[in-house]
Amino acid sequence: MTQPAPSTQEPPAQEPSTPDSAAAITLTQLRFSYGKKVAPVLDIPHWQLPRGAQVFLKGASGSGKSSLLNLLAGILHAAPGAIQLLGQDPARMSSRQRDRFRARHVGLVFQQFNLIPYLSVLDNIRLAHHFAHAGKAGVQERTQQLFDALKLDNRLLQQRADRISVGQQQRVAIARALINGPEILLADEPTSALDSELRDRFIELLLQLCRQQGSTLVFVSHDSQLSHHFPQVVALDSLNQARQVHHVF
Amino acid sequence: MFFKLARNSLLNRRGTVLLTVLSIAVSILVLLGVDHIRHEAKRNFSQTVSGVDLIVGARTGQVNLLLYSVFHIGNATHNIGWRSYQHVASDPNVAWTIPIALGDSHRGFRVLGTSADFFRHFRYGQQTALTFSDGKPFAQLLEVVIGAQVAAQLGYRVGDRIVLAHGLGSTSFSKHDDMPFTVSGILQPTGTPLDRTLQVSLEAIEAIHLGWQDGVRVPGQQPDAATLAQQDLTPRSITAFMVGLKSKMATFRLQRSINEYPGEPLLAILPGVVLTELWGTLAVVENTLQIVAGLVLVASLLGMCTMLLASMQERQREFAILRAIGAGPGFIWLAIELEILLMVITGMVLAVLLLGGGILALQGFISAQWGVFISADLLHPHTGLLLLSILLGALLLGCIPALRASLLALHGKLRPG
Ligand SMILES: Nc1ncnc2c1ncn2[C@@H]1O[C@H](COP(=O)(O)OP(=O)(O)OP(=O)(O)O)[C@@H](O)[C@H]1O
Ligand SMILES: [Mg+2]
């Protein structure tokens, strides 16, 4: 019951080949709305992000940042052809393949509440590893490395996830997101619960880790004060044509 | 990992979960309890007497006669005359009779006055004859045979001398202590009310009532052993008697002629028929109890679903996190079903332990009060099936919250923060 399906059952063509030439993220004619009768939230004609990019995507509240990240993570669904991640289209995967792809290649960090409160920190990280079906080996060492890089105390590992400070929780969330060495890291305002000093240190750590791992980072926030940390800053509104329709509100 | 997730999630909400598990446990306990007691009662009753063609007593309800003569539940309102008994016993179709005289007790156990034919002809269970674990039937006037439980509880052995009391109840004041009886034998356990009775001869019953009138000792009339020997101890009346026939063909004819006996109003019953009638009367109660028990269970399972649905709101984050790290909607479905499985199984184990423990604790009391021995062996072949269907029902009902959670997950409706 623990293993949804052995990976041998999947068509081999989908998963293993992630051509290095492909961009990390390519959006083409991405349109998305939360219902047929509702105005579209996103309408992005084209956007491409090369591998290893570190981009700060800013946008006002309600501009569709979280929606875009959920689409990129394959939690929300776009039309076929609209999204390419590492050269693959999540819309052309089965639901199970999509979940597996997310587990292996995409890390997600939310603004708060990233950890399952009733599991230990270590179990939270193990769980993420479990869904990637990457085998038992190496979790311990990798966790160790990530904890060192994030300046986290090893004693936190056995603590219940809701018994550690918010700043610690957010750093553990990064460790959790990076445990499977994802090519893409999506961070949805992960600093909003932190005070400004902590926030700056947090972002530097995040950027440094992503550089080390070669992960592509998409960091969304409404707070343009953070943008100076990032080599690349993009306003969602400049990509998103849907937004311009009801900009007046 | 999967199991740990479900377990810790439940432990995290232990307050509501505990109450839910308790309500499931109680309702399963009621359901199993009703089922078990029904089963045990039938087993007890149908095993208590076998091979008896007719039971005859004073005219009363058929079920009533069966209850007091065989199961020692309740009392006879009237006795029947010795002459009437003799009349029926001498019928050419009658193979044997067992007279029964009830009304005395010894430390809370009933005393059964009967004849030596009792040990020869009485059958219980699957035509099993009575056997002695020690000693032999009474042969002398002041000898008594005791049932297995009487021996065990009072610690009597063959050769012990005991005193019988007039009337019922363990605190009977009027003891026939001038005439101690000697234990001549101890019966093997039968699982019937006989285990809790003492058997003496009809003459002995007569003898201990000499010098008594209306349950009170008449002063200056205590007989001693010497006078006893000279007395005519032929009983004047008995409570009831069992009849074995030479040929079953004669059953109905004899029954009719007994029922029409001109000397006094008698009633003859076929124990099997009356037992069936008793089940028929009880079926309504039985079914009602089972329906109520079933409804209680459904209510508590619905309560569990409500609890899970209510927790869905606060658990959205949890599911959003699971989704984010690669859990599919199916996983979330299974996680909730696993929680249900854990709760229901815990409830079941709790119910079985409580019921088993309760029965063990009350066994003695129940058999003392009603002469019914309830075994603590709860697992009948159909119990497993019952528990399994409860489990399946719970999992099916659990689809409601599970479906809701996984649909939320599927449509990205989860709000992480
Ligand atoms: N589950 C949903 N169902 C329907 N509409 C939604 C849903 N989630 C978001 N929306 C709508 O989509 C739009 C964009 O929401 P989104 O959460 O992506 O914004 P955001 O940029 O992340 O905002 P914030 O900075 O406040 O987090 C909003 O108008 C919102 O009302
Ligand atoms: Mg948002």
XYZ file of C-alpha atoms and ligand atoms in Angstrom:
698
model
C 0.000 0.000 0.000
C 2.902 2.286 0.672
C 4.256 2.083 -2.840
C 1.633 3.290 -5.317
C 3.196 1.289 -8.143
C 6.594 -0.048 -9.037
C 8.246 2.315 -11.478
C 8.707 -0.503 -13.988
C 5.032 -0.273 -14.883
C 5.438 3.164 -16.342
C 6.198 3.790 -19.987
C 9.952 4.314 -20.006
C 9.784 7.069 -22.607
C 8.215 9.640 -20.253
C 10.440 9.831 -17.257
C 14.128 9.257 -17.548
C 15.172 11.493 -20.414
C 15.399 15.129 -19.410
C 17.501 16.581 -22.196
C 19.988 19.100 -20.896
C 19.351 21.342 -23.833
C 15.736 21.897 -22.768
C 14.894 25.000 -20.792
C 13.764 24.538 -17.224
C 10.382 26.114 -17.826
C 8.705 27.103 -21.065
C 5.221 28.595 -21.178
C 3.413 28.901 -24.485
C -0.089 30.331 -24.708
C -0.801 29.421 -21.109
C -4.352 30.245 -20.221
C -5.899 29.337 -16.953
C -9.125 30.056 -15.130
C -10.749 28.515 -12.082
C -13.948 27.697 -13.938
C -15.590 28.017 -17.309
C -17.673 31.012 -16.314
C -14.912 32.763 -14.411
C -12.584 35.277 -15.979
C -9.132 33.797 -16.651
C -6.537 34.354 -13.970
C -3.565 33.777 -16.248
C -2.974 34.365 -19.924
C 0.733 34.198 -20.697
C 1.655 34.155 -24.401
C 5.255 33.127 -23.863
C 7.789 32.836 -21.110
C 10.978 30.835 -20.885
C 13.367 30.223 -18.058
C 16.754 28.610 -18.687
C 18.152 26.000 -16.331
C 19.847 27.421 -13.290
C 17.986 30.713 -13.503
C 17.058 32.452 -10.268
C 14.104 34.649 -10.829
C 12.103 36.880 -8.541
C 8.538 36.945 -9.817
C 6.669 39.794 -8.279
C 3.003 40.554 -8.391
C 0.316 42.101 -6.243
C -1.931 39.999 -4.087
C -4.458 38.169 -6.232
C -2.409 38.608 -9.391
C -2.158 34.823 -9.853
C 1.282 34.021 -8.474
C 0.166 31.010 -6.476
C -1.975 29.822 -9.355
C 1.027 29.916 -11.660
C 3.187 27.963 -9.202
C 0.467 25.359 -8.755
C 0.310 25.005 -12.535
C 4.081 24.621 -12.711
C 3.964 22.018 -9.961
C 1.294 20.080 -11.815
C -1.203 20.488 -8.985
C -3.418 22.606 -11.219
C -3.829 21.515 -14.802
C -3.182 23.494 -17.959
C -4.032 22.602 -21.531
C -1.570 20.313 -23.350
C 1.284 22.192 -24.921
C 1.063 25.191 -22.628
C 3.719 24.125 -20.146
C 7.041 22.416 -20.693
C 9.065 21.471 -17.653
C 12.556 20.154 -18.414
C 11.292 19.402 -21.884
C 8.218 17.513 -20.698
C 4.581 18.436 -20.679
C 2.786 17.627 -17.432
C -0.554 17.792 -19.236
C 0.478 14.773 -21.269
C 1.326 12.693 -18.228
C -1.050 10.487 -16.309
C -2.049 11.794 -12.932
C 0.300 9.343 -11.271
C 3.215 10.267 -13.501
C 2.572 13.901 -12.773
C 2.697 13.290 -9.029
C 5.863 11.290 -9.429
C 7.401 13.980 -11.635
C 6.620 16.578 -9.016
C 8.110 14.440 -6.283
C 11.367 14.004 -8.174
C 11.930 17.155 -10.141
C 10.032 19.925 -8.419
C 10.448 21.291 -4.914
C 7.753 23.471 -3.397
C 7.977 25.849 -0.471
C 4.881 27.667 0.719
C 4.713 30.896 2.610
C 4.010 29.088 5.886
C 2.905 25.696 7.136
C 5.169 23.578 5.027
C 5.511 20.667 7.399
C 3.105 18.042 8.588
C 2.761 19.143 12.197
C 2.380 15.732 13.822
C 5.423 14.142 12.212
C 8.993 14.679 13.288
C 11.201 16.923 11.174
C 13.075 13.859 9.963
C 9.868 12.055 9.026
C 8.714 15.076 7.071
C 11.881 14.920 5.031
C 11.694 11.138 4.707
C 8.135 11.388 3.445
C 9.216 13.677 0.599
C 11.965 11.225 -0.198
C 9.474 8.365 -0.094
C 7.248 9.883 -2.769
C 10.198 10.267 -5.112
C 10.741 6.493 -4.962
C 14.436 7.086 -4.954
C 15.311 4.213 -2.634
C 16.312 4.393 0.983
C 19.944 5.168 0.515
C 21.408 8.542 1.252
C 18.506 10.365 2.913
C 20.402 10.613 6.138
C 23.557 12.015 4.561
C 21.701 14.371 2.288
C 19.615 15.654 5.144
C 22.844 16.174 7.028
C 24.373 18.188 4.188
C 21.271 20.297 3.756
C 21.021 20.928 7.482
C 24.637 22.039 7.564
C 24.136 24.337 4.606
C 20.966 25.785 6.146
C 22.653 26.148 9.559
C 20.106 23.915 11.236
C 20.841 21.971 14.393
C 20.715 18.201 13.963
C 18.832 17.856 17.204
C 15.820 19.363 15.470
C 15.440 16.196 13.407
C 13.672 14.305 16.167
C 11.436 17.222 17.153
C 7.831 17.398 16.162
C 7.593 19.763 13.208
C 5.222 22.132 14.990
C 7.527 22.439 17.997
C 10.244 24.375 16.171
C 10.341 28.076 15.391
C 8.835 29.480 12.209
C 12.247 30.404 10.841
C 13.443 26.857 11.500
C 10.313 25.462 9.895
C 10.930 27.471 6.731
C 14.517 26.281 6.535
C 13.433 22.680 7.105
C 10.917 23.239 4.313
C 13.781 24.096 1.972
C 15.683 21.019 3.079
C 12.564 18.987 2.427
C 12.059 20.595 -0.994
C 15.662 19.931 -1.973
C 16.023 16.404 -0.559
C 15.429 14.762 -3.920
C 17.713 17.190 -5.751
C 14.949 18.769 -7.850
C 15.834 20.697 -10.982
C 13.139 23.235 -10.223
C 12.428 24.900 -6.894
C 9.221 26.885 -6.580
C 8.940 29.149 -3.561
C 5.638 30.854 -2.804
C 6.384 33.823 -0.545
C 8.355 31.654 1.852
C 9.554 34.646 3.855
C 6.299 36.320 4.745
C 6.299 34.855 8.238
C 9.860 35.943 8.972
C 11.187 39.219 10.326
C 13.312 41.301 7.957
C 16.748 40.268 9.246
C 15.889 36.607 9.254
C 14.293 37.003 5.850
C 17.451 38.365 4.229
C 19.582 35.581 5.669
C 17.012 33.053 4.610
C 16.980 34.262 1.015
C 20.771 34.278 0.809
C 20.876 30.691 2.068
C 18.236 29.677 -0.424
C 20.028 31.301 -3.346
C 23.347 29.799 -2.326
C 21.906 26.291 -2.034
C 20.156 26.546 -5.392
C 23.406 27.668 -6.999
C 25.233 24.708 -5.457
C 22.614 22.270 -6.638
C 22.070 23.900 -9.994
C 18.366 24.169 -9.288
C 16.241 26.649 -11.132
C 14.515 28.901 -8.624
C 11.231 30.699 -9.073
C 10.598 32.883 -6.045
C 7.273 34.679 -5.977
C 6.380 37.543 -3.689
C 4.447 40.757 -3.632
C 7.251 42.355 -1.654
C 9.609 44.137 -4.098
C 11.994 44.902 -1.231
C 13.323 41.395 -1.660
C 14.080 41.764 -5.330
C 17.629 43.057 -4.851
C 18.783 39.570 -3.827
C 17.961 38.130 -7.234
C 19.824 38.340 -10.517
C 16.570 38.409 -12.460
C 13.330 40.164 -11.554
C 10.130 39.703 -13.517
C 6.738 41.327 -12.930
C 3.941 38.838 -13.421
C 1.757 41.571 -14.830
C 4.201 42.084 -17.658
C 3.769 38.458 -18.704
C 0.144 38.043 -17.873
C -2.372 39.564 -20.237
C -5.372 38.304 -18.303
C -4.407 40.569 -15.470
C -4.552 43.670 -17.615
C -8.271 43.177 -18.225
C -9.328 43.880 -14.680
C -6.393 45.936 -13.697
C -8.760 48.749 -12.887
C -10.064 46.960 -9.797
C 5.684 5.597 6.526
C 2.111 5.445 5.329
C 1.026 3.743 8.539
C 3.013 6.174 10.655
C 1.331 9.075 8.904
C -2.154 7.746 9.605
C -1.313 6.772 13.172
C 0.306 10.081 14.052
C -2.477 11.991 12.395
C -4.980 10.174 14.601
C -2.853 10.653 17.704
C -2.606 14.314 16.871
C -6.384 14.575 17.095
C -6.606 12.128 19.965
C -9.435 13.864 21.759
C -12.029 13.564 19.037
C -10.559 10.304 17.802
C -10.795 8.717 21.236
C -14.443 9.663 21.554
C -15.148 8.356 18.085
C -13.378 5.075 18.798
C -15.268 4.745 22.078
C -18.606 5.286 20.395
C -17.707 2.704 17.769
C -16.553 0.312 20.477
C -19.736 0.708 22.483
C -21.957 0.164 19.472
C -20.008 -2.894 18.356
C -20.156 -4.142 21.924
C -23.926 -3.815 21.937
C -24.216 -5.549 18.582
C -21.907 -8.410 19.506
C -23.408 -8.630 22.970
C -26.954 -8.991 21.718
C -25.842 -11.526 19.168
C -23.775 -13.512 21.632
C -26.344 -13.605 24.382
C -29.039 -14.676 21.948
C -26.763 -17.410 20.704
C -25.827 -18.515 24.201
C -29.383 -18.431 25.489
C -30.556 -20.682 22.670
C -27.651 -23.035 23.145
C -28.305 -23.190 26.868
C -32.000 -23.748 26.589
C -31.928 -26.313 23.857
C -29.198 -28.265 25.642
C -30.866 -28.387 28.999
C -33.218 -31.202 28.307
C -33.283 -33.882 25.668
C -35.175 -37.103 25.143
C -38.130 -36.028 27.278
C -41.421 -36.524 25.465
C -43.769 -34.716 27.810
C -43.545 -32.477 30.827
C -46.569 -32.446 33.101
C -47.469 -29.906 35.751
C -50.369 -27.989 37.208
C -52.313 -26.036 34.629
C -50.500 -22.812 33.806
C -48.897 -21.255 30.756
C -47.003 -23.737 28.605
C -43.872 -21.598 28.576
C -44.183 -21.046 32.301
C -44.299 -24.768 32.997
C -41.246 -25.333 30.818
C -39.366 -22.508 32.509
C -39.881 -23.579 36.095
C -39.701 -27.331 35.620
C -36.615 -27.486 33.398
C -34.814 -24.195 33.745
C -35.747 -23.496 37.364
C -36.814 -20.001 36.372
C -39.740 -18.757 38.402
C -41.916 -20.894 40.646
C -44.918 -23.115 40.242
C -48.107 -21.578 41.518
C -49.640 -24.985 42.198
C -48.397 -28.466 42.782
C -49.938 -31.627 41.411
C -51.248 -34.481 43.498
C -49.231 -37.648 43.983
C -52.239 -39.621 42.858
C -52.372 -37.821 39.517
C -48.694 -38.521 39.003
C -49.225 -42.203 39.789
C -52.123 -42.275 37.373
C -50.075 -40.993 34.442
C -47.001 -43.008 35.368
C -49.022 -46.217 35.222
C -50.203 -45.588 31.670
C -49.070 -48.510 29.472
C -47.429 -46.155 26.943
C -45.148 -44.605 29.541
C -41.602 -45.974 29.634
C -40.346 -43.884 32.549
C -41.094 -40.778 34.565
C -38.981 -38.349 36.521
C -40.829 -36.585 39.343
C -39.707 -33.092 40.271
C -40.309 -31.390 43.602
C -38.929 -27.888 43.902
C -39.238 -25.324 46.650
C -36.289 -25.833 48.972
C -32.832 -24.446 48.813
C -29.383 -24.746 50.225
C -27.315 -21.569 50.483
C -28.928 -20.084 47.402
C -28.886 -23.273 45.344
C -32.150 -24.992 44.531
C -32.937 -28.402 45.949
C -34.587 -30.807 43.552
C -36.596 -33.660 45.013
C -36.763 -36.550 42.601
C -36.405 -40.326 42.336
C -33.530 -42.593 41.376
C -35.032 -42.642 37.863
C -33.655 -39.145 37.452
C -30.090 -40.452 37.262
C -31.169 -43.325 35.060
C -33.277 -41.516 32.457
C -32.434 -37.835 32.453
C -30.612 -36.658 29.318
C -29.168 -33.261 28.353
C -27.184 -31.864 25.414
C -26.938 -34.482 22.683
C -28.654 -37.310 24.576
C -25.959 -37.266 27.245
C -26.656 -39.165 30.441
C -25.715 -37.807 33.853
C -22.395 -39.005 35.187
C -20.733 -38.619 38.537
C -17.367 -37.035 39.024
C -17.384 -38.600 42.491
C -19.695 -40.804 44.521
C -23.039 -42.226 43.484
C -26.787 -41.460 43.500
C -28.551 -41.057 46.813
C -29.560 -44.374 48.332
C -30.451 -43.421 51.903
C -33.171 -41.055 53.010
C -30.794 -38.346 54.189
C -28.391 -38.432 51.279
C -27.919 -35.703 48.701
C -26.325 -35.479 45.247
C -24.878 -32.084 44.366
C -24.221 -30.333 41.056
C -20.726 -29.460 39.892
C -21.009 -25.732 40.613
C -22.507 -26.326 44.023
C -19.542 -28.515 44.878
C -17.055 -26.061 43.444
C -18.511 -22.962 45.050
C -19.243 -24.389 48.466
C -16.229 -26.680 48.496
C -18.266 -29.790 49.342
C -16.950 -33.290 48.959
C -18.534 -36.677 49.156
C -19.261 -37.517 52.802
C -19.758 -33.896 53.913
C -22.811 -33.162 56.022
C -25.027 -30.262 55.006
C -28.274 -28.683 56.129
C -31.125 -27.815 53.768
C -33.402 -24.829 54.164
C -37.050 -24.440 53.445
C -37.904 -21.854 50.822
C -35.591 -20.171 48.347
C -32.805 -17.693 48.706
C -29.478 -17.902 50.423
C -30.629 -16.158 53.584
C -33.562 -18.414 54.331
C -34.248 -18.283 58.042
C -36.068 -21.552 58.405
C -33.321 -24.106 58.263
C -34.036 -27.745 58.606
C -30.968 -28.047 60.737
C -32.244 -30.902 62.758
C -31.697 -33.195 59.788
C -28.265 -32.924 58.214
C -27.808 -34.629 54.831
C -24.723 -36.491 53.710
C -23.302 -35.802 50.248
C -23.424 -39.121 48.409
C -22.254 -37.960 45.002
C -21.164 -35.034 42.855
C -22.324 -34.730 39.237
C -20.053 -33.911 36.341
C -20.583 -30.394 34.960
C -23.436 -30.324 32.441
C -23.669 -26.641 31.526
C -27.319 -26.728 32.575
C -29.170 -25.483 35.676
C -28.472 -28.896 37.213
C -24.953 -27.735 37.965
C -26.506 -25.395 40.452
C -28.947 -27.760 42.128
C -28.861 -30.392 44.859
C -30.849 -33.566 44.349
C -32.519 -35.524 47.119
C -35.232 -38.143 47.138
C -38.894 -37.140 47.267
C -39.089 -38.886 50.646
C -36.323 -36.684 51.956
C -38.266 -33.596 50.927
C -41.238 -35.008 52.773
C -39.124 -35.803 55.821
C -37.621 -32.355 56.193
C -41.073 -30.877 56.189
C -42.292 -33.099 59.012
C -42.951 -31.021 62.069
C -43.338 -27.898 59.951
C -46.503 -26.133 59.106
C -46.777 -23.277 56.630
C -43.029 -22.917 56.671
C -42.813 -22.498 60.451
C -41.502 -25.085 62.866
C -44.182 -26.457 65.181
C -42.672 -26.672 68.692
C -42.235 -30.077 70.246
C -42.635 -31.927 66.993
C -39.039 -32.375 65.847
C -38.778 -35.950 64.651
C -35.613 -37.909 65.292
C -34.103 -40.591 63.130
C -35.959 -43.349 64.946
C -39.392 -41.813 64.452
C -38.545 -40.981 60.853
C -38.106 -44.633 60.001
C -41.632 -45.350 61.141
C -43.233 -42.446 59.304
C -45.019 -42.828 55.998
C -42.963 -40.588 53.789
C -44.963 -41.031 50.617
C -45.125 -37.558 49.052
C -48.501 -35.883 48.938
C -47.671 -33.667 45.986
C -44.912 -32.844 43.521
C -44.192 -29.816 41.323
C -44.065 -31.483 37.924
C -42.774 -34.568 36.184
C -41.076 -35.562 32.960
C -42.355 -38.437 30.871
C -40.531 -40.745 28.467
C -42.749 -42.786 26.162
C -42.258 -46.237 24.733
C -43.395 -44.983 21.347
C -43.526 -41.418 20.093
C -46.770 -42.329 18.336
C -48.573 -42.108 21.655
C -47.363 -38.605 22.459
C -50.372 -36.591 21.348
C -52.922 -39.094 22.613
C -51.354 -39.129 26.043
C -50.979 -35.357 26.028
C -54.681 -34.983 25.355
C -55.716 -37.458 27.997
C -53.501 -35.747 30.587
C -54.912 -32.352 29.681
C -58.400 -33.780 30.149
C -57.590 -35.603 33.399
C -60.698 -35.288 35.570
C -58.921 -35.495 38.960
C -57.301 -32.054 38.765
C -56.323 -29.502 36.100
C -53.077 -30.773 34.542
C -51.009 -29.532 31.649
C -48.774 -31.683 29.463
C -46.332 -30.029 27.086
C -43.880 -31.159 24.435
C -40.664 -29.412 25.468
C -39.342 -29.017 21.905
C -42.571 -27.466 20.696
C -42.797 -25.069 23.602
C -39.152 -24.117 23.208
C -39.860 -23.237 19.586
C -42.853 -21.261 20.741
C -40.640 -19.475 23.242
C -38.177 -18.543 20.484
C -41.117 -17.332 18.432
C -42.212 -15.027 21.232
C -38.674 -13.866 21.788
C -37.976 -13.358 18.083
C -39.676 -9.974 18.142
C -37.574 -8.833 21.079
C -34.506 -10.382 19.543
C -35.006 -8.709 16.177
C -35.849 -5.393 17.763
C -32.686 -5.548 19.818
C -30.636 -6.382 16.771
C -32.154 -3.604 14.716
C -31.533 -1.130 17.511
C -27.966 -2.374 17.874
C -27.479 -2.053 14.124
C -28.841 1.485 14.121
C -26.604 2.452 17.017
C -23.672 1.190 14.999
C -24.715 3.102 11.884
C -25.101 6.215 14.012
C -21.630 5.885 15.418
C -20.121 5.249 11.978
C -21.905 8.324 10.676
C -20.484 10.159 13.662
C -17.048 9.052 12.579
C -17.651 10.400 9.062
C -18.894 13.681 10.468
C -15.779 13.906 12.599
C -13.579 13.263 9.570
C -15.462 15.714 7.385
C -15.283 18.357 10.076
C -11.550 17.846 10.388
C -11.134 18.301 6.628
C -11.112 22.060 6.987
C -8.213 22.144 9.405
C -6.418 19.426 7.511
C -6.399 21.197 4.143
C -2.880 22.382 4.820
C -1.780 18.887 5.598
C -3.168 17.614 2.318
C -1.698 20.559 0.427
C 1.704 19.662 1.844
C 1.254 16.032 0.852
C 0.263 17.101 -2.639
C 3.273 19.391 -2.859
C 5.702 16.597 -2.113
C 4.164 14.312 -4.681
C 1.245 12.504 -3.052
C -1.575 11.785 -5.456
C -5.285 12.071 -4.684
C -5.328 8.289 -4.356
C -2.792 8.474 -1.576
C -4.914 10.956 0.312
C -7.927 8.716 -0.176
C -6.024 5.736 1.171
C -4.645 7.737 4.066
C -8.150 8.585 5.217
C -9.403 5.063 4.704
C -6.442 3.790 6.695
C -7.368 6.131 9.518
C -10.876 4.696 9.435
C -9.509 1.181 9.392
C -7.370 1.926 12.433
C -10.237 3.525 14.318
C -12.725 0.768 13.561
C -10.286 -2.031 14.323
C -9.318 -0.364 17.582
C -13.010 -0.036 18.346
C -13.547 -3.702 17.587
C -10.665 -4.886 19.727
C -11.904 -2.676 22.530
C -15.438 -3.990 22.130
C -14.353 -7.631 22.161
C -12.112 -7.088 25.183
C -14.808 -5.223 27.082
C -17.472 -7.752 26.208
C -15.245 -10.731 26.969
C -14.119 -9.162 30.222
C -17.653 -8.198 31.109
C -18.922 -11.698 30.495
C -16.118 -13.249 32.502
C -16.908 -10.885 35.337
C -20.669 -11.410 35.228
C -20.746 -15.086 34.248
C -21.190 -16.303 37.813
C -23.820 -13.728 38.615
C -25.812 -14.471 35.467
C -25.801 -18.188 35.976
C -26.712 -17.700 39.642
C -29.593 -15.420 38.773
C -30.967 -17.048 35.674
C -29.319 -20.444 35.482
C -27.952 -19.498 32.075
C -24.291 -20.066 31.477
C -22.893 -17.426 29.105
C -19.549 -18.513 27.720
C -16.872 -15.878 27.194
C -15.972 -17.466 23.898
C -17.293 -14.676 21.692
C -16.096 -15.825 18.348
C -18.815 -17.731 16.579
C -18.291 -18.524 12.927
C -20.563 -15.678 11.913
C -18.915 -13.147 14.251
C -15.984 -12.833 11.894
C -18.381 -12.205 9.056
C -20.248 -9.638 11.130
C -17.047 -7.790 12.028
C -15.864 -7.939 8.448
C -19.091 -6.455 7.172
C -18.895 -3.712 9.813
C -15.399 -2.946 8.576
C -16.483 -2.890 4.942
C -19.464 -0.729 5.817
C -17.204 1.699 7.650
C -14.767 1.869 4.745
C -17.645 2.421 2.361
C -19.053 5.220 4.499
C -15.510 6.518 4.798
C -15.546 7.108 1.062
C -17.505 10.283 1.749
C -14.755 12.119 3.627
C -12.031 10.359 1.638
C -13.618 11.366 -1.640
C -14.044 14.903 -0.468
C -10.415 15.196 0.550
C -9.073 13.662 -2.608
C -11.336 15.775 -4.818
C -10.110 18.870 -3.017
C -6.591 17.682 -3.668
C -7.305 16.829 -7.292
C -8.741 20.211 -8.143
C -6.023 22.155 -6.433
C -8.578 23.666 -4.096
C -6.327 23.265 -1.119
C -5.228 26.432 0.545
C -1.813 25.892 1.994
C -1.595 28.988 4.172
N -9.265 27.678 -5.572
C -9.667 28.770 -6.227
N -10.880 28.802 -6.798
C -11.300 29.879 -7.468
N -10.599 30.992 -7.606
C -9.381 31.055 -7.063
C -8.846 29.947 -6.345
N -7.612 30.285 -5.927
C -7.403 31.539 -6.364
N -8.444 32.006 -7.036
C -8.529 33.310 -7.676
O -7.460 33.443 -8.603
C -6.883 34.721 -8.497
C -5.381 34.584 -8.244
O -5.182 33.957 -7.006
P -3.748 33.561 -6.478
O -3.912 32.792 -5.207
O -3.018 32.874 -7.560
O -3.113 34.956 -6.210
P -1.721 35.325 -5.555
O -1.011 36.186 -6.508
O -1.022 34.109 -5.087
O -2.161 36.194 -4.322
P -1.453 36.337 -2.895
O -0.263 37.207 -3.078
O -2.484 37.006 -2.051
O -1.103 34.964 -2.438
C -7.602 35.470 -7.404
O -8.488 36.366 -8.025
C -8.359 34.415 -6.663
O -9.592 34.914 -6.274
Mg -0.417 33.342 -3.176
